[in-house]
PDB file of C-alpha atoms and ligand atoms in Angstrom:
ATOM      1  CA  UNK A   8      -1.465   9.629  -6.522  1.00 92.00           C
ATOM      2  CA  UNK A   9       0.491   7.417  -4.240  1.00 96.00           C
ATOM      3  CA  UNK A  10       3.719   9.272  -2.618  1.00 97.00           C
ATOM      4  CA  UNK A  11       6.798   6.628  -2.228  1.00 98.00           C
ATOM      5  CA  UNK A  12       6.912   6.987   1.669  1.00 98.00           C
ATOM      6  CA  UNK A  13       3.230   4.490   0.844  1.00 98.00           C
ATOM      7  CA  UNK A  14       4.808   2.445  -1.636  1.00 98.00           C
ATOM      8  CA  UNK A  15       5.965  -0.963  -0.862  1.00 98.00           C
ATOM      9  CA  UNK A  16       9.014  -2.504  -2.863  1.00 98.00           C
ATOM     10  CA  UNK A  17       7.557  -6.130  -3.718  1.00 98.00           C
ATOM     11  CA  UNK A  18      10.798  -8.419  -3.911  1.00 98.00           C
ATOM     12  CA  UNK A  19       9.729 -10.218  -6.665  1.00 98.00           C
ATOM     13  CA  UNK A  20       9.246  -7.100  -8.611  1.00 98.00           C
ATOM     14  CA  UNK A  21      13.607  -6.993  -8.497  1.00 98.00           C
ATOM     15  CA  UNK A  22      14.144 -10.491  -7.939  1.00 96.00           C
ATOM     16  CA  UNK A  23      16.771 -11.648 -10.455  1.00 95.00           C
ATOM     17  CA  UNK A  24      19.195  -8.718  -9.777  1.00 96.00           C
ATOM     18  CA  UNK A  25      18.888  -8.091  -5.886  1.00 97.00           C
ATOM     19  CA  UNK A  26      19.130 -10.264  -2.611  1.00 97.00           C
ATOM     20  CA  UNK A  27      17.337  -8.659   0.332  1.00 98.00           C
ATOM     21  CA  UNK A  28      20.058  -6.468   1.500  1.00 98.00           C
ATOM     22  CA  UNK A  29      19.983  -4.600  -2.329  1.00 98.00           C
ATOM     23  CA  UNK A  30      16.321  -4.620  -2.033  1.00 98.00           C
ATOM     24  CA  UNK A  31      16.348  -2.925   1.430  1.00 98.00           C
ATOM     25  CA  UNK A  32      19.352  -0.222   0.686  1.00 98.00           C
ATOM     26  CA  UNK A  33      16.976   0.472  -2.694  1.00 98.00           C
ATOM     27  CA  UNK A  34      14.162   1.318  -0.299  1.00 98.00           C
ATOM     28  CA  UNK A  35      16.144   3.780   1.141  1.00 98.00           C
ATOM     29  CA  UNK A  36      17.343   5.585  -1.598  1.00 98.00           C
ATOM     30  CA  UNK A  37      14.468   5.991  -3.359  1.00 98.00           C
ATOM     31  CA  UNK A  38      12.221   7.310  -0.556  1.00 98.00           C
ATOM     32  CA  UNK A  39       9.724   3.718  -0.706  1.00 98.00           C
ATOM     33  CA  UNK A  40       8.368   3.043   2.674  1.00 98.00           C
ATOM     34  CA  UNK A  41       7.868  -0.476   2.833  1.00 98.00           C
ATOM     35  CA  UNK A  42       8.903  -4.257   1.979  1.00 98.00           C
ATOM     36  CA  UNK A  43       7.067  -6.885   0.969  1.00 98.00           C
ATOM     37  CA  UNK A  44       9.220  -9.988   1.163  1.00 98.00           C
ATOM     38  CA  UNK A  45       9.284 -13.181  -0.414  1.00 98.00           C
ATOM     39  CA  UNK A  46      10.603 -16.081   1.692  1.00 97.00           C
ATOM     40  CA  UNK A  47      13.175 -16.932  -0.799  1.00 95.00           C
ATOM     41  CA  UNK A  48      14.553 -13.951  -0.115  1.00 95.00           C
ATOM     42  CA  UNK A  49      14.469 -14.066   3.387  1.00 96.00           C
ATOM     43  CA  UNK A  50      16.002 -17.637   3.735  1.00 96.00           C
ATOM     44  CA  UNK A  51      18.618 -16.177   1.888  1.00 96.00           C
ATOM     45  CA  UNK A  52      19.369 -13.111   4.303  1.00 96.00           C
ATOM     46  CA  UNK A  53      18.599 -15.683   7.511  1.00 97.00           C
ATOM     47  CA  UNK A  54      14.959 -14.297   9.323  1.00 98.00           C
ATOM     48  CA  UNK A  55      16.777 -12.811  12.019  1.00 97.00           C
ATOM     49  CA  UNK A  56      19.102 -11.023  10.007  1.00 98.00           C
ATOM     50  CA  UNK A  57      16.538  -9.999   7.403  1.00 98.00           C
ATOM     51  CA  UNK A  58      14.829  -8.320  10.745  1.00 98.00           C
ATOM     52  CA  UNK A  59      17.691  -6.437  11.894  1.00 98.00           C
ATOM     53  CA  UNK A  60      17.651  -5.322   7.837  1.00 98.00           C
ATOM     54  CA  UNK A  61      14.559  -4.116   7.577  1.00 98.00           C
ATOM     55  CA  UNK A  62      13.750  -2.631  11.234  1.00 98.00           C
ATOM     56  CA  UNK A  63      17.059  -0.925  10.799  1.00 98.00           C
ATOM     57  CA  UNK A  64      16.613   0.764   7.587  1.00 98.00           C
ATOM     58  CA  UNK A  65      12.899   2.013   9.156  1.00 98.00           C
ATOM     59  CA  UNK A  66      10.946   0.277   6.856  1.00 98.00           C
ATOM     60  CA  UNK A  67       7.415  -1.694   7.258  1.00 98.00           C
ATOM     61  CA  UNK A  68       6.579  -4.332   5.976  1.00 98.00           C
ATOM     62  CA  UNK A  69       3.070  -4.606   4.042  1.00 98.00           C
ATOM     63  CA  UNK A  70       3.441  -8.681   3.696  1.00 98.00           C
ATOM     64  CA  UNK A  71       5.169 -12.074   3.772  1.00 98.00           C
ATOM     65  CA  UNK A  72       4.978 -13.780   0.621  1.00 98.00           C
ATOM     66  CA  UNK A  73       3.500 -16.329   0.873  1.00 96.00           C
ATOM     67  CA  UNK A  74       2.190 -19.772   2.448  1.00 98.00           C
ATOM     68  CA  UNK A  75      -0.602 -21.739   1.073  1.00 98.00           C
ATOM     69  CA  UNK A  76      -0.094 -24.412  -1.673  1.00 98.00           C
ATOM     70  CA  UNK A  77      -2.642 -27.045   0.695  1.00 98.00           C
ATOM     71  CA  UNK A  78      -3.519 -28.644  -2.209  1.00 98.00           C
ATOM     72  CA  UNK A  79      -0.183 -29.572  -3.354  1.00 95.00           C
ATOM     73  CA  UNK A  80       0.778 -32.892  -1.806  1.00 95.00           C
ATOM     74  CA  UNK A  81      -2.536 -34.071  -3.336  1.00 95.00           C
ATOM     75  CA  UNK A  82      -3.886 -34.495   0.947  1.00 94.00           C
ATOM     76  CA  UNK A  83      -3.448 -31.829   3.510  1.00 96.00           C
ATOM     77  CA  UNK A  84      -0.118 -33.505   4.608  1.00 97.00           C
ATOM     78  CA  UNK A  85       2.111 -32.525   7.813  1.00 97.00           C
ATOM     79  CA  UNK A  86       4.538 -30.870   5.401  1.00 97.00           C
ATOM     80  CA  UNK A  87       2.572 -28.800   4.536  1.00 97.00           C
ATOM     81  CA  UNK A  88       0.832 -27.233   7.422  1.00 98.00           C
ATOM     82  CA  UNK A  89       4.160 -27.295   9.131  1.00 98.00           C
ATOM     83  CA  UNK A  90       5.568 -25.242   6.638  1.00 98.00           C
ATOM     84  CA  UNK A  91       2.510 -22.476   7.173  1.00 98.00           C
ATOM     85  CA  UNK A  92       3.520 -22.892  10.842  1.00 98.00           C
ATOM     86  CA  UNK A  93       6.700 -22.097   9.814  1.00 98.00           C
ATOM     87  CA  UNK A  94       5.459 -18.799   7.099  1.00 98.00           C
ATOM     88  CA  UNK A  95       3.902 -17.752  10.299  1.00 98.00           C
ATOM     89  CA  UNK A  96       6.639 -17.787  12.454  1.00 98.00           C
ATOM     90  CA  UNK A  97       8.845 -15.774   9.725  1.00 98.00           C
ATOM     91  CA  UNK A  98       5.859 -12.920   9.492  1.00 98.00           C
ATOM     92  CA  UNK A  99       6.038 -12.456  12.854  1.00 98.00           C
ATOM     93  CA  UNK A 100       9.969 -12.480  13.070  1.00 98.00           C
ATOM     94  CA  UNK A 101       9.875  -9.329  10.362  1.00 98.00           C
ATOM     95  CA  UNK A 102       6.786  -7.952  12.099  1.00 98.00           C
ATOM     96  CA  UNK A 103       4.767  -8.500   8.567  1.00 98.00           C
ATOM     97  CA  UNK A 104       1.249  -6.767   8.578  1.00 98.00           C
ATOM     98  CA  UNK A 105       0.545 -10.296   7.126  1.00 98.00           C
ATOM     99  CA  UNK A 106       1.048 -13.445   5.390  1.00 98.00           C
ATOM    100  CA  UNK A 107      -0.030 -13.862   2.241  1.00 98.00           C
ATOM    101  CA  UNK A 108      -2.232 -16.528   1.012  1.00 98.00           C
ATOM    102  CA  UNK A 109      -1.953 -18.532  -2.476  1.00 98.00           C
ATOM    103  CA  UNK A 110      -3.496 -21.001  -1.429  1.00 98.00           C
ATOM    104  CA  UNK A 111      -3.530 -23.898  -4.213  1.00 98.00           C
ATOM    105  CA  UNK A 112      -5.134 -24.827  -7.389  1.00 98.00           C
ATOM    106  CA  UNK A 113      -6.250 -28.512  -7.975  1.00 98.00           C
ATOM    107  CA  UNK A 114      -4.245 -31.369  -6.305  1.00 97.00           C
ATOM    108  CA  UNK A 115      -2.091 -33.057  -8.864  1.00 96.00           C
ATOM    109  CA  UNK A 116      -4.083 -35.313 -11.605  1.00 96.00           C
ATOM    110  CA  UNK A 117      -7.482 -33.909  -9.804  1.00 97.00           C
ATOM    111  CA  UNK A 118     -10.635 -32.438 -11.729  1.00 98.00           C
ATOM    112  CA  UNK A 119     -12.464 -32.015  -8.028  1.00 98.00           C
ATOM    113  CA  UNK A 120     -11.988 -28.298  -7.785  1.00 98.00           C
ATOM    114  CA  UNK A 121     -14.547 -28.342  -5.177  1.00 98.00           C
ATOM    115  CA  UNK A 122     -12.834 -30.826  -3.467  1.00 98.00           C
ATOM    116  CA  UNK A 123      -9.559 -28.488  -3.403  1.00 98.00           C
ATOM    117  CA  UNK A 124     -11.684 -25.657  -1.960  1.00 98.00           C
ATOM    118  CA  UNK A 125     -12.456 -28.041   1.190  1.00 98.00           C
ATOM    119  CA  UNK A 126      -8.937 -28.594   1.638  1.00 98.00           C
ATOM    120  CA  UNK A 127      -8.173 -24.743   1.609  1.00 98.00           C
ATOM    121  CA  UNK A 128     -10.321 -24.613   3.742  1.00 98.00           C
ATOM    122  CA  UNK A 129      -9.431 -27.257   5.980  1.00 98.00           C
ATOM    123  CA  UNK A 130      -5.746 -25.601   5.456  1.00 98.00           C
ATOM    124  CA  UNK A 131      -6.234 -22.154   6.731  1.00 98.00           C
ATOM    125  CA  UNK A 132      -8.358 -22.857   9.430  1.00 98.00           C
ATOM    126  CA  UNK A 133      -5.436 -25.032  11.012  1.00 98.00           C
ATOM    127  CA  UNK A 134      -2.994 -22.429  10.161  1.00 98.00           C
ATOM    128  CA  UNK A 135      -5.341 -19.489  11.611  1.00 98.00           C
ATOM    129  CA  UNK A 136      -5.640 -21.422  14.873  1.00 98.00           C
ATOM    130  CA  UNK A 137      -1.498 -20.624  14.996  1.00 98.00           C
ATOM    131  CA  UNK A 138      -1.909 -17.754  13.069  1.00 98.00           C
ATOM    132  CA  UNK A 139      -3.758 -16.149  15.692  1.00 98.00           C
ATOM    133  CA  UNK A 140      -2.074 -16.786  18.810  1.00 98.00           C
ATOM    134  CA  UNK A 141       1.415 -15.554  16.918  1.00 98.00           C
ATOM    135  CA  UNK A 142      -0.831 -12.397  16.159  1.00 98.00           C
ATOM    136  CA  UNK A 143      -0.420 -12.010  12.446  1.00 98.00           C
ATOM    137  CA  UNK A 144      -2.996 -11.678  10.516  1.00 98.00           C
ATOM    138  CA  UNK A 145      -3.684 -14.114   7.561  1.00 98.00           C
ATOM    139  CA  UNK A 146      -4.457 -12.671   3.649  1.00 98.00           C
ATOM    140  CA  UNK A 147      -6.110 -14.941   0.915  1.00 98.00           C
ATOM    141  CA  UNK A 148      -5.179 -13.770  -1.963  1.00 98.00           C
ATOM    142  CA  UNK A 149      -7.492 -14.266  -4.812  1.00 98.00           C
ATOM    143  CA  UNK A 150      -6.213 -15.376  -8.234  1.00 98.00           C
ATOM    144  CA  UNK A 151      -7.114 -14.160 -11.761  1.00 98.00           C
ATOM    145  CA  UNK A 152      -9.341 -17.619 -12.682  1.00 98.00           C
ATOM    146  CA  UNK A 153      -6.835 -18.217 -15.384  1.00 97.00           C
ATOM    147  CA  UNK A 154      -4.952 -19.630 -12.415  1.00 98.00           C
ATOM    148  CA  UNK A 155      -7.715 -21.869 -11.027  1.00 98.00           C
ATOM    149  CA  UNK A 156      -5.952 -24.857 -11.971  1.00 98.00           C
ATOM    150  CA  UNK A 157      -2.164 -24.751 -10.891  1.00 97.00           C
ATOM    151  CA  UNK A 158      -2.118 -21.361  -8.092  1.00 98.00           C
ATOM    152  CA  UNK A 159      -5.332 -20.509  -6.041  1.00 98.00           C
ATOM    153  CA  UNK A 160      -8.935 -22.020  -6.455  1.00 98.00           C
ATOM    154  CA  UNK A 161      -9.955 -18.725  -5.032  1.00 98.00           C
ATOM    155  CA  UNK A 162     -10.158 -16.941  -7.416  1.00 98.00           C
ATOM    156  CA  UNK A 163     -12.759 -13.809  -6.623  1.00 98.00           C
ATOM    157  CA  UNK A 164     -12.995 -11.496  -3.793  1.00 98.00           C
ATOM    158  CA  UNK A 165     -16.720 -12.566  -2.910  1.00 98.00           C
ATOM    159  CA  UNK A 166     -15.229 -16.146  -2.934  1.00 98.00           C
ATOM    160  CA  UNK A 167     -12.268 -15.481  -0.413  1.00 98.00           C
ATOM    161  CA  UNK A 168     -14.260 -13.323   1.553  1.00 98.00           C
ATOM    162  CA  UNK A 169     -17.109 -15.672   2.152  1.00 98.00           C
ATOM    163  CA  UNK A 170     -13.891 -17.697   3.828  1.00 98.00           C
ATOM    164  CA  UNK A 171     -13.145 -15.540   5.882  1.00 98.00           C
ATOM    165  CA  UNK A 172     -16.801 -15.518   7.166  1.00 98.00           C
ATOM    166  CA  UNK A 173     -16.433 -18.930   7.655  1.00 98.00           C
ATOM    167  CA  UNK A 174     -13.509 -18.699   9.240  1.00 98.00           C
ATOM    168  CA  UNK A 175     -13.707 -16.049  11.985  1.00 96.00           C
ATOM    169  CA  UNK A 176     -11.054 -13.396  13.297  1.00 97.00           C
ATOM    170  CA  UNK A 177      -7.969 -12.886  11.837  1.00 98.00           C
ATOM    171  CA  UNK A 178      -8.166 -14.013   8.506  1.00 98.00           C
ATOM    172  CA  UNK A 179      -9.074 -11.113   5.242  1.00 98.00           C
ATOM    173  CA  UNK A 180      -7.346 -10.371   1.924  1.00 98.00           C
ATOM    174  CA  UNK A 181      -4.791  -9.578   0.028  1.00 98.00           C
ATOM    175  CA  UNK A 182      -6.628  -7.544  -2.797  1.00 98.00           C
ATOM    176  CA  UNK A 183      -3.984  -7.460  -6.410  1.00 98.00           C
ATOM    177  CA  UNK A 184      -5.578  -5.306  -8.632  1.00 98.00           C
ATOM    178  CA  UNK A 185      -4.249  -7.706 -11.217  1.00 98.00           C
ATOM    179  CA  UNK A 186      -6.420 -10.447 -10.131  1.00 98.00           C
ATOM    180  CA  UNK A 187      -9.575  -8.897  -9.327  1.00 98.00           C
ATOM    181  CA  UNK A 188      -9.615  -5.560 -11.690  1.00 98.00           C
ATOM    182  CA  UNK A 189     -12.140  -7.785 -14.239  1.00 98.00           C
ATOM    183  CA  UNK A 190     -15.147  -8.416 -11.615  1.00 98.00           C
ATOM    184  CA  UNK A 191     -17.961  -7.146 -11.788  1.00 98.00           C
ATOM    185  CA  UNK A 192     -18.792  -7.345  -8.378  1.00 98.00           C
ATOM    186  CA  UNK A 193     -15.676  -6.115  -7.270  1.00 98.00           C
ATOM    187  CA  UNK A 194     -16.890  -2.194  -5.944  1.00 98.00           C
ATOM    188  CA  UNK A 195     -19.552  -4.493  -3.338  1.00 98.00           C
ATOM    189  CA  UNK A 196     -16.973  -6.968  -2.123  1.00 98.00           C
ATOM    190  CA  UNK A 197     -14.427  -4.126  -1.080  1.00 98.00           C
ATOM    191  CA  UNK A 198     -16.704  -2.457   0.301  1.00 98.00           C
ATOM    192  CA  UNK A 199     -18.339  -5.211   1.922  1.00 98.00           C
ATOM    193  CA  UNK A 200     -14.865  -6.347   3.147  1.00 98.00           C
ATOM    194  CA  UNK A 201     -14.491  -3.181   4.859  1.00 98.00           C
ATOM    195  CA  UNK A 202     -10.602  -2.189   7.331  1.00 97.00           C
ATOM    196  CA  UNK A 203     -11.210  -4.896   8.905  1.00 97.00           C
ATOM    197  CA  UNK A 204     -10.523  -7.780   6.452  1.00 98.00           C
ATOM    198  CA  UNK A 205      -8.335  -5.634   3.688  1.00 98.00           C
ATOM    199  CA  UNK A 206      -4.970  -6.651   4.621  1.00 98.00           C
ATOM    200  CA  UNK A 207      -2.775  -5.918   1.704  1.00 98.00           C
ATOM    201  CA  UNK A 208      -3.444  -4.031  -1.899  1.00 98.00           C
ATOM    202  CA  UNK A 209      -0.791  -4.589  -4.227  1.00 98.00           C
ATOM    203  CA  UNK A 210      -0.302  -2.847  -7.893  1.00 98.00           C
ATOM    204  CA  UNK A 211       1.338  -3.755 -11.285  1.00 98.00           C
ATOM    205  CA  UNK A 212      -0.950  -3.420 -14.702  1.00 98.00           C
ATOM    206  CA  UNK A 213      -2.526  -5.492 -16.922  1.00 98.00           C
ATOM    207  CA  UNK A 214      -0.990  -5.415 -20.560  1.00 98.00           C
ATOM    208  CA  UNK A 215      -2.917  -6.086 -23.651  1.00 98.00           C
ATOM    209  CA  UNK A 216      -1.623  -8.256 -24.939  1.00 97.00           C
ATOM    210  CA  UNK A 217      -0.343 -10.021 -22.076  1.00 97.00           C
ATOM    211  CA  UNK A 218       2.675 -12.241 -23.672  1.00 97.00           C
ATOM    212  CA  UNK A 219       2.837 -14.297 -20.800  1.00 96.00           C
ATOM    213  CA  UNK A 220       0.428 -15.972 -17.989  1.00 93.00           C
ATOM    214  CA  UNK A 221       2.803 -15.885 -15.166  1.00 96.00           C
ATOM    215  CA  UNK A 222       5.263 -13.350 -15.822  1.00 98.00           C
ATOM    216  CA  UNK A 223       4.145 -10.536 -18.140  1.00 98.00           C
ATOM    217  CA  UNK A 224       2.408  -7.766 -15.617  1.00 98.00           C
ATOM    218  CA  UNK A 225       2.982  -4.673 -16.752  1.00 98.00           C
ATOM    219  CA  UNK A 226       4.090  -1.051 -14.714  1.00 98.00           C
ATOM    220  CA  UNK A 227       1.602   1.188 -13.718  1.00 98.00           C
ATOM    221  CA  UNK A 228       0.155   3.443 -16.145  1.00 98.00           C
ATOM    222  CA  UNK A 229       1.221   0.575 -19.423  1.00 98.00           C
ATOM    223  CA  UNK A 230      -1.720  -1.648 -19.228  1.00 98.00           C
ATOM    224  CA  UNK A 231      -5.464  -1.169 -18.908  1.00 98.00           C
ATOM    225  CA  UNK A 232      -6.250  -1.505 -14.861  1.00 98.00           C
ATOM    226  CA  UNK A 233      -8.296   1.595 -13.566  1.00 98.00           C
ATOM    227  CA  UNK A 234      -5.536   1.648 -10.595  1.00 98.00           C
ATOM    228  CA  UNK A 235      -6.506   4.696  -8.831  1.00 98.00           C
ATOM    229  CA  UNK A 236     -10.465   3.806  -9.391  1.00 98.00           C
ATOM    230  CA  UNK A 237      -9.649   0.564  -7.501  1.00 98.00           C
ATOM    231  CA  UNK A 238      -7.188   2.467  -4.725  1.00 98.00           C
ATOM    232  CA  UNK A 239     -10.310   5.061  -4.032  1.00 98.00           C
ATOM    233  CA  UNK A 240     -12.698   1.994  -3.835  1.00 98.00           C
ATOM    234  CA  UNK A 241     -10.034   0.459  -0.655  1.00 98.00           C
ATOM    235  CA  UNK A 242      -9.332   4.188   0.560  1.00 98.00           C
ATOM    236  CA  UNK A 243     -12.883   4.877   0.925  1.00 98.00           C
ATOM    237  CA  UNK A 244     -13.546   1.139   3.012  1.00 98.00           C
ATOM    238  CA  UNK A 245     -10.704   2.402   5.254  1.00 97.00           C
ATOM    239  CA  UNK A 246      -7.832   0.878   4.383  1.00 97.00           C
ATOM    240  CA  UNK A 247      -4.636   4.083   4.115  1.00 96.00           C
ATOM    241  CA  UNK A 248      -1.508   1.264   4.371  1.00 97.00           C
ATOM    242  CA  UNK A 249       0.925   0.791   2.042  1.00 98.00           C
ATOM    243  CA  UNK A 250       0.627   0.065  -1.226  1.00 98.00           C
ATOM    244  CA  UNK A 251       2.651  -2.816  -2.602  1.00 98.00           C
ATOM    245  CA  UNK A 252       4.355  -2.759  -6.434  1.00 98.00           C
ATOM    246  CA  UNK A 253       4.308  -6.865  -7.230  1.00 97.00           C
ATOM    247  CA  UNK A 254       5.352  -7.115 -11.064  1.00 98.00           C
ATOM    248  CA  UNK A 255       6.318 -10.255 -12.664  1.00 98.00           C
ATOM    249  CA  UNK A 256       8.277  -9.172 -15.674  1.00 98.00           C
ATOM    250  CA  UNK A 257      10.820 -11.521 -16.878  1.00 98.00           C
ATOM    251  CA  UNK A 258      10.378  -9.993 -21.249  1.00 97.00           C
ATOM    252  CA  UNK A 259      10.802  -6.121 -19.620  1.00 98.00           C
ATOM    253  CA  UNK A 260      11.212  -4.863 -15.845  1.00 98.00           C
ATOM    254  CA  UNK A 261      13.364  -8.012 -14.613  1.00 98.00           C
ATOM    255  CA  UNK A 262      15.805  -6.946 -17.590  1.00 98.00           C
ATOM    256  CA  UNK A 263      16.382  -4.140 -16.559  1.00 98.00           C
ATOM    257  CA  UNK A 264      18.756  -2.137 -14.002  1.00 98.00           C
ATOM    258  CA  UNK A 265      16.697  -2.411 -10.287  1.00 98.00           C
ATOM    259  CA  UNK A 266      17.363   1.242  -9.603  1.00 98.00           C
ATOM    260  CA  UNK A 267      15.482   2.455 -13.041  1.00 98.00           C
ATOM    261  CA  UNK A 268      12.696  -0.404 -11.924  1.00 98.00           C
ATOM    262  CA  UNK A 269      12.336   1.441  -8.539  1.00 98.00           C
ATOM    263  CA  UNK A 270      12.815   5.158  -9.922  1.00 98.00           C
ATOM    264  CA  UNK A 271       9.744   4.232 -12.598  1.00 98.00           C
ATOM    265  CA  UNK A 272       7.735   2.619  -9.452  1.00 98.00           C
ATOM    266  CA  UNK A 273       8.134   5.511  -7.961  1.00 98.00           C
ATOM    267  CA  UNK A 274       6.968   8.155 -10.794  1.00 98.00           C
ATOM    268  CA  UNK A 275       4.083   6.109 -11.671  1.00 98.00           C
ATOM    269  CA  UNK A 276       3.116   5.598  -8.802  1.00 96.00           C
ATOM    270  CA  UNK A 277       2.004   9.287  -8.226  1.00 95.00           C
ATOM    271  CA  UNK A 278       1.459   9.987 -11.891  1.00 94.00           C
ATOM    272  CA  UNK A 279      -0.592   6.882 -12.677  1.00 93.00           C
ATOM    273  CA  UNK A 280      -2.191   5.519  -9.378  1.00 93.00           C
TER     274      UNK A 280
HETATM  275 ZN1   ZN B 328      -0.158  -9.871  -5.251  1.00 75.01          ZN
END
């Protein structure tokens, strides 16, 4: 059982009906405790503005999403790690507990996924170094493999977390139960990740069948994920933060009137996490 003063409204889980302002007001109303912000939205409001928002309304803010994509230019280009720089510089504005990782899939034409990981790596090392002295602390987010190719060539939770061995201080993850629910391994790595690198847990459900790769995640309680197995798993490494509802939905939730998406959030989220 989650209570809504834990839950965190992801944006994307509204995103065709509400702008940030919407998003923020339906916080309020319906008793969720946190944001978790995509920078569309955010560019939208203005950061500064989107600040005042969310400070104002009393609200914290379990994430920035996201910054990553290194692979994408094909080369680790200045674009690109400018605009991390720049992901940074927005999580800190809206005093994010962190920014969240997708990091990349293969670089366009490539079949060198190993090659790709380098880059990543390459990637969030040079955005850690800024990372760091801005003071917010960088996710990965692992990927269901089913997104190796075109999202995130991390795709487990040993995989990202080995990074952040590699890596140093301020760098963990962003555990989605919807990515890692499958892995076997997945009871060692939280616990082997320990408060320390568990950033960010978010929540949706996996639906069988799943209609869609991208954008058919289902609410809590409709799919098949063992949600509050997974949340005692994180509770019992440390972490207590908020708990972030991401759902992709474009066939159901996205259809439907934001205030019945945050209502249901809500509900399930103490009757079915
Ligand atoms: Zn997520």
């Amino acid at each position: 059982m989650i209570p809504a003063s834990r839950l965190s409204l992801n944006t994307a889980t509204v995103r065709e009906r509400w702008d940030l302002r919407a998003c923020v007001d339906g916080c309020v109303r319906h008793g969720i405790g946190g944001i978790g912000p995509w920078r569309d939205k955010l560019a939208e409001a203005g950061v500064d503005e989107a600040a005042r928002m969310i400070s104002g309304a009393g609200l914290r803010v379990s994430g920035l999403c996201r910054g990553g994509w290194y692979t994408a230019a094909g080369a680790l280009t200045d674009a690109v790690l400018d605009d991390n720089r720049r992901a940074v510089d927005e999580a800190r504005a809206i005093d994010a507990a962190c920014l969240v990782m997708v990091v990349g899939g293969l670089a366009p034409g490539s079949r060198d996924i190993d090659g790709a990981r380098e880059m990543v790596a390459e990637g969030l090392s040079k955005t850690l170094e800024h990372a760091r002295q801005a003071g917010v602390p960088v996710a990965i987010e692992p990927l269901h493999p089913m997104y190796a190719a075109d999202r995130s060539c991390i795709s487990t939770t040993a995989q990202a977390l080995d990074l952040c061995d590699a890596l140093g201080e301020g760098i963990g993850v962003a555990l989605d139960v919807y990515h890692v629910w499958w892995d076997p391994a997945l009871a060692a790595q939280i616990e082997r990740a320990g408060r320390e690198r568990l950033l960010a847990f978010h929540i949706c459900d996996w639906l069988v069948p799943t209609r869609d790769l991208l954008t058919d995640r289902g609410m809590m309680g409709d799919g098949v994920i063992d949600i509050a197995g997974i949340r005692a798993l994180v509770e019992a490494a440390g972490y207590d933060d908020l708990v972030e509802v991401e759902i992709f939905s474009s066939q159901d939730w996205w259809t439907r009137d934001p205030d019945e998406v945050l209502a249901t959030m809500v509900r399930r989220g103490i009757e079915a996490s």
